[in-house]
PDB file of C-alpha atoms in Angstrom:
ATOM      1  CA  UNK A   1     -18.858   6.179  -0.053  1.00 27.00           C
ATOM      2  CA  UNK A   2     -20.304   8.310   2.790  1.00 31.00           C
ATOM      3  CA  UNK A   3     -17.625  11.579   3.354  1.00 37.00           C
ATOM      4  CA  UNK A   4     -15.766  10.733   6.097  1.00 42.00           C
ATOM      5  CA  UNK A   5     -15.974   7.242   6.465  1.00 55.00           C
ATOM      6  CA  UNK A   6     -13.326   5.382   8.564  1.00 78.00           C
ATOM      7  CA  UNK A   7     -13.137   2.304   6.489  1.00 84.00           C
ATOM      8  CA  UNK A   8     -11.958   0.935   3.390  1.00 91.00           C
ATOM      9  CA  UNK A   9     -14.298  -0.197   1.133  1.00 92.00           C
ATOM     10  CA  UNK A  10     -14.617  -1.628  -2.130  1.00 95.00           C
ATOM     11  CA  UNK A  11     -15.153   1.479  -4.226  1.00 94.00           C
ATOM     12  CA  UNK A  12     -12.716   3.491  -2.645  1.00 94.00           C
ATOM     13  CA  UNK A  13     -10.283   0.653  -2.965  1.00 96.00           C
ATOM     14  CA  UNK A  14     -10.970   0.393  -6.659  1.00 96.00           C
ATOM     15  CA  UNK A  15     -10.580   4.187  -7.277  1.00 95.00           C
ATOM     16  CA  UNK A  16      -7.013   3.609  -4.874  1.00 96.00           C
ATOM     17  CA  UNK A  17      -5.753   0.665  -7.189  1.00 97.00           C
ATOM     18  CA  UNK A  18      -6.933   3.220 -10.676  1.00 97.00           C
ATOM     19  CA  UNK A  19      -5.004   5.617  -9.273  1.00 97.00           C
ATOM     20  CA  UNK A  20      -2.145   3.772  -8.744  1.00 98.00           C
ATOM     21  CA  UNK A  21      -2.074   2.452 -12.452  1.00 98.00           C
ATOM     22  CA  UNK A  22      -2.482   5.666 -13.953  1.00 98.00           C
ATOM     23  CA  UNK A  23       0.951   6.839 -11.820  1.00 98.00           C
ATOM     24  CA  UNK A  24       2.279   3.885 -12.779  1.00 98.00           C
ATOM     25  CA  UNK A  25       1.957   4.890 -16.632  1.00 97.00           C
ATOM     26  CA  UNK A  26       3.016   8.156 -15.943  1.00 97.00           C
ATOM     27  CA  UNK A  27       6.302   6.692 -14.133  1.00 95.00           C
ATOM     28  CA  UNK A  28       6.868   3.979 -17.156  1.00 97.00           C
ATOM     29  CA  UNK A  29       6.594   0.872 -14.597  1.00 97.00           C
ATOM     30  CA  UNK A  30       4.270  -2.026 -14.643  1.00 98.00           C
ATOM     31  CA  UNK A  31       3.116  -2.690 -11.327  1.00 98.00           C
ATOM     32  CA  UNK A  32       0.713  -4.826  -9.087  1.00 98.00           C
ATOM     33  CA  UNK A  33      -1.278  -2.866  -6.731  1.00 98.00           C
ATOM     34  CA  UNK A  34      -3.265  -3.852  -3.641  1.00 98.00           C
ATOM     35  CA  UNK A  35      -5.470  -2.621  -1.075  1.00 98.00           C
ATOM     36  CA  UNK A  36      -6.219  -4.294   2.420  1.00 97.00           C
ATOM     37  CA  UNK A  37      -8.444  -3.449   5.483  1.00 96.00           C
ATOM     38  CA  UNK A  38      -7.160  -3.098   8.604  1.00 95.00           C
ATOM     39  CA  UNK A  39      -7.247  -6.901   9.388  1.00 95.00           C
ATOM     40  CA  UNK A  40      -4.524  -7.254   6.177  1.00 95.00           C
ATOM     41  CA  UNK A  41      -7.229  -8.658   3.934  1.00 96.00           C
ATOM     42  CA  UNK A  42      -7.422  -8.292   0.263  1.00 97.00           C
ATOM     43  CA  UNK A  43     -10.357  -5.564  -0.718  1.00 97.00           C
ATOM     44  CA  UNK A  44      -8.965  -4.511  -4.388  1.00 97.00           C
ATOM     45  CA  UNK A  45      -5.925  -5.988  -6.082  1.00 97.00           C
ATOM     46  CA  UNK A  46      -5.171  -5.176 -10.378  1.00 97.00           C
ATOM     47  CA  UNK A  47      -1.778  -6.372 -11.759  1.00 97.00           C
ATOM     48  CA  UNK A  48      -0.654  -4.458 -15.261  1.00 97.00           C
ATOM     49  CA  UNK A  49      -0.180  -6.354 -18.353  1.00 97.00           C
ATOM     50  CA  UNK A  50       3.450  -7.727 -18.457  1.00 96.00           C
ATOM     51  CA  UNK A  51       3.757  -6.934 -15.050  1.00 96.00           C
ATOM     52  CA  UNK A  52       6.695  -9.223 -12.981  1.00 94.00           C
ATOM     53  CA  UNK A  53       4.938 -12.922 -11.397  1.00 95.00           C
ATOM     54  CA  UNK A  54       6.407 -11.722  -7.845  1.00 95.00           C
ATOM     55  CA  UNK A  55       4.012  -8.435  -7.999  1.00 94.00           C
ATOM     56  CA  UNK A  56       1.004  -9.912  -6.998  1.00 95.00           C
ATOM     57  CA  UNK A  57       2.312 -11.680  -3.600  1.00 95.00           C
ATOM     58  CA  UNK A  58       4.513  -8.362  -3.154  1.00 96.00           C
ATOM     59  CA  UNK A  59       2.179  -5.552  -3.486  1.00 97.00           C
ATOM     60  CA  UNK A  60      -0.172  -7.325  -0.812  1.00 97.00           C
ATOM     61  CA  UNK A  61       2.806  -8.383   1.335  1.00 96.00           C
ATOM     62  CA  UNK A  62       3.763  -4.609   1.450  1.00 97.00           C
ATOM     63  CA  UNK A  63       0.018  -3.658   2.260  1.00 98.00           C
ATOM     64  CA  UNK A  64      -0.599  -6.065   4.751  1.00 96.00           C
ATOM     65  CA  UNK A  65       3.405  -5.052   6.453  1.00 96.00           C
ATOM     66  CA  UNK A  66       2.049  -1.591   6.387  1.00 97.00           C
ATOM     67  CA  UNK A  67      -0.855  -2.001   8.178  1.00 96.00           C
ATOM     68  CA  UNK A  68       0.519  -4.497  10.783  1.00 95.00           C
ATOM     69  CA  UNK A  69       3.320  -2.420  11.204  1.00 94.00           C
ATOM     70  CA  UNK A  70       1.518   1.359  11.243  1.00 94.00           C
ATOM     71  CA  UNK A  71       4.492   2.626   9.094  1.00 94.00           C
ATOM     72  CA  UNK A  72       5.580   2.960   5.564  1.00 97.00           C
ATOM     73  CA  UNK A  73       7.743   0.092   4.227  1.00 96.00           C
ATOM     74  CA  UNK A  74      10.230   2.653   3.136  1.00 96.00           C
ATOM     75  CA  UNK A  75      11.258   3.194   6.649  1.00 95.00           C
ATOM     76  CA  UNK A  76      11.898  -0.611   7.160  1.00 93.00           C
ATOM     77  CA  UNK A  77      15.453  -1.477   5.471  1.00 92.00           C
ATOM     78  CA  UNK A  78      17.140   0.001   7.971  1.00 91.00           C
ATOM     79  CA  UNK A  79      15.173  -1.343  10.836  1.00 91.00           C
ATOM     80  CA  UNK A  80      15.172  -4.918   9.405  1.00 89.00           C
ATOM     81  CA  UNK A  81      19.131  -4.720   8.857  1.00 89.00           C
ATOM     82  CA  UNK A  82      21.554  -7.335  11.104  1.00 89.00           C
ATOM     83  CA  UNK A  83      21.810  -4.577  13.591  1.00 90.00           C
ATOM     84  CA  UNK A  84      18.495  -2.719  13.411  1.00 88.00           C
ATOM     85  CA  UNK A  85      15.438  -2.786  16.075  1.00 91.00           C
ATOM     86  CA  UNK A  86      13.701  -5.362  13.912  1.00 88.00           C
ATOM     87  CA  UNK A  87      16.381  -7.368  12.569  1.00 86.00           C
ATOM     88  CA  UNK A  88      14.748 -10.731  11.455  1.00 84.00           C
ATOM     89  CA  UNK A  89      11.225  -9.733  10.553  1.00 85.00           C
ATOM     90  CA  UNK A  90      12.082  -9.458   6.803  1.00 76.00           C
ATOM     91  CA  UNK A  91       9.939 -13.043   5.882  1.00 72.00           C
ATOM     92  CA  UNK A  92       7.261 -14.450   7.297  1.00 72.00           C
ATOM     93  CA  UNK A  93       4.771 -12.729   5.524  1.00 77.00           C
ATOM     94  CA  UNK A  94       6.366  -9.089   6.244  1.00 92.00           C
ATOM     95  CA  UNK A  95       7.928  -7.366   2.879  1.00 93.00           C
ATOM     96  CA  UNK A  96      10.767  -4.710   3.848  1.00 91.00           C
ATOM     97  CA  UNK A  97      11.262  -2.227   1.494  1.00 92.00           C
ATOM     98  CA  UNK A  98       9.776   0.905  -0.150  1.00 96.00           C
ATOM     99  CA  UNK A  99       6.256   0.827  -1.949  1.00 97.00           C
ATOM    100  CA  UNK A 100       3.690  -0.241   0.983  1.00 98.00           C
ATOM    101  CA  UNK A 101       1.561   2.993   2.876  1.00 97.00           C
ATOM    102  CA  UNK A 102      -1.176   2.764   5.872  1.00 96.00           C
ATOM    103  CA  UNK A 103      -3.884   4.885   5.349  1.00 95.00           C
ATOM    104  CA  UNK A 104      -5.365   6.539   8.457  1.00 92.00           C
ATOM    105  CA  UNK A 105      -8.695   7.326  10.004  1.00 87.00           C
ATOM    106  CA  UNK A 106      -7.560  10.212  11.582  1.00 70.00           C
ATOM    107  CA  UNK A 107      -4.637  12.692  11.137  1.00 62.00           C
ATOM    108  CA  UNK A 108      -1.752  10.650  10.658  1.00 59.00           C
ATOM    109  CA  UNK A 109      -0.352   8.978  13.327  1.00 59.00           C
ATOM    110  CA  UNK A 110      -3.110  10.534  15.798  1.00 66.00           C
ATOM    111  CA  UNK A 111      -5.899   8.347  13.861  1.00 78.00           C
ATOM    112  CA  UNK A 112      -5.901   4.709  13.706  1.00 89.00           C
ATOM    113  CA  UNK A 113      -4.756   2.527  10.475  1.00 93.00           C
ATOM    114  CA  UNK A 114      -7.759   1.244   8.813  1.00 94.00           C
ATOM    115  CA  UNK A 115      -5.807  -0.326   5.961  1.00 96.00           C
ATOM    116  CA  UNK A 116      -2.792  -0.352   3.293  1.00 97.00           C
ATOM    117  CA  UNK A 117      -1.809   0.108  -0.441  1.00 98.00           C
ATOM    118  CA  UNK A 118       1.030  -2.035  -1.598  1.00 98.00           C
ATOM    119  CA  UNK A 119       2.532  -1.327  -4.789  1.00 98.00           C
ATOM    120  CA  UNK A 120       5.206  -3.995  -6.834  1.00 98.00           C
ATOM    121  CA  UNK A 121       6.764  -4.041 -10.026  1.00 97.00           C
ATOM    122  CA  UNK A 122       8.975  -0.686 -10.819  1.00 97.00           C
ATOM    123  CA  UNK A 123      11.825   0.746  -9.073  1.00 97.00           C
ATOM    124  CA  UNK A 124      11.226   1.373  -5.599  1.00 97.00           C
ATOM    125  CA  UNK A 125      11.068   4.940  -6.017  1.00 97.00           C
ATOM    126  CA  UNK A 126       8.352   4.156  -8.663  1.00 98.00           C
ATOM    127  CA  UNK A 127       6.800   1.821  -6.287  1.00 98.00           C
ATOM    128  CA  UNK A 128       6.515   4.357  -3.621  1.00 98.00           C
ATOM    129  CA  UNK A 129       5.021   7.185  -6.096  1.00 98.00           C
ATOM    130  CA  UNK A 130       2.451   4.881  -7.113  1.00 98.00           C
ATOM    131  CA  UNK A 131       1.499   4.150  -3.790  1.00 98.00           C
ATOM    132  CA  UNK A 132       1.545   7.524  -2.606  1.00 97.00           C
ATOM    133  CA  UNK A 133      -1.071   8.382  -5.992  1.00 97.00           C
ATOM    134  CA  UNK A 134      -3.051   6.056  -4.600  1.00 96.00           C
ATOM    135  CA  UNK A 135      -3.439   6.817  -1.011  1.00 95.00           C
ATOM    136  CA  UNK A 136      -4.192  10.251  -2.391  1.00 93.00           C
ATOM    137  CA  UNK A 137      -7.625   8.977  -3.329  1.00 90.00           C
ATOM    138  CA  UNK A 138      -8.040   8.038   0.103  1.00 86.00           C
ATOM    139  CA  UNK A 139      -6.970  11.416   1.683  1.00 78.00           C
ATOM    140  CA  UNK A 140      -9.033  12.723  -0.605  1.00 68.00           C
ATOM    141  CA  UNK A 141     -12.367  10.496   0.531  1.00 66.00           C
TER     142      UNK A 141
END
């Protein structure tokens, strides 16, 4: 990939979803990881060996709530609760809780999102570390 590229592309997407595996060793989870572009559409996806069946259709619904949203999926239970600014969007497609990122073109929220990691399978908190392992390989395009 060309240094400083604004897009998600295959390779990077494959080194995102590696890196997300090997954190997911390290954590002791077995987890499904994927990586969408900025439209939400699949570019990389790898589920673990004796991973859980919901991983797959989680990990991409936390991507693609990531990028539609501009925000980590950690931030969302409280926003999606009865009372919260988004109460109701849980469904539908969205997935509201930790282990979904957006990665940015620019510096954070000054940039736009060009695409998402979703991670499924562990705790959340080991969700969320895997995710943030892989986004590393895109801040670190």
């Amino acid at each position: 990939m060309i240094r400083g590229a604004n897009r998600v592309n295959l390779e990077l997407a494959l080194r995102m979803t590696e890196a997300a595996v090997k954190q997911a060793y390290r954590e002791g989870a077995r987890i499904s990881v994927a990586i969408v572009d900025d439209g939400g559409n699949l570019v990389s996806f790898q589920r673990m060996d004796g991973a859980e069946i919901s991983g797959p259709v989680l990990a991409r619904g936390k991507a693609y709530t990531s990028v539609a949203l501009r925000r980590p999926t950690s931030e969302l239970p409280p926003l999606t609760a009865a009372d919260g600014e988004l109460a109701g969007l849980a469904g539908a497609g969205f997935v509201c809780f930790g282990g979904g990122l957006p990665l940015w073109s620019g510096d954070g929220e000054t940039g736009r999102v060009v695409g998402g990691i979703g991670v499924s399978g562990g705790t959340i908190a080991q969700d969320v570390a895997c995710a943030e392992a892989g986004a590393s390989a895109w801040s670190g395009r």
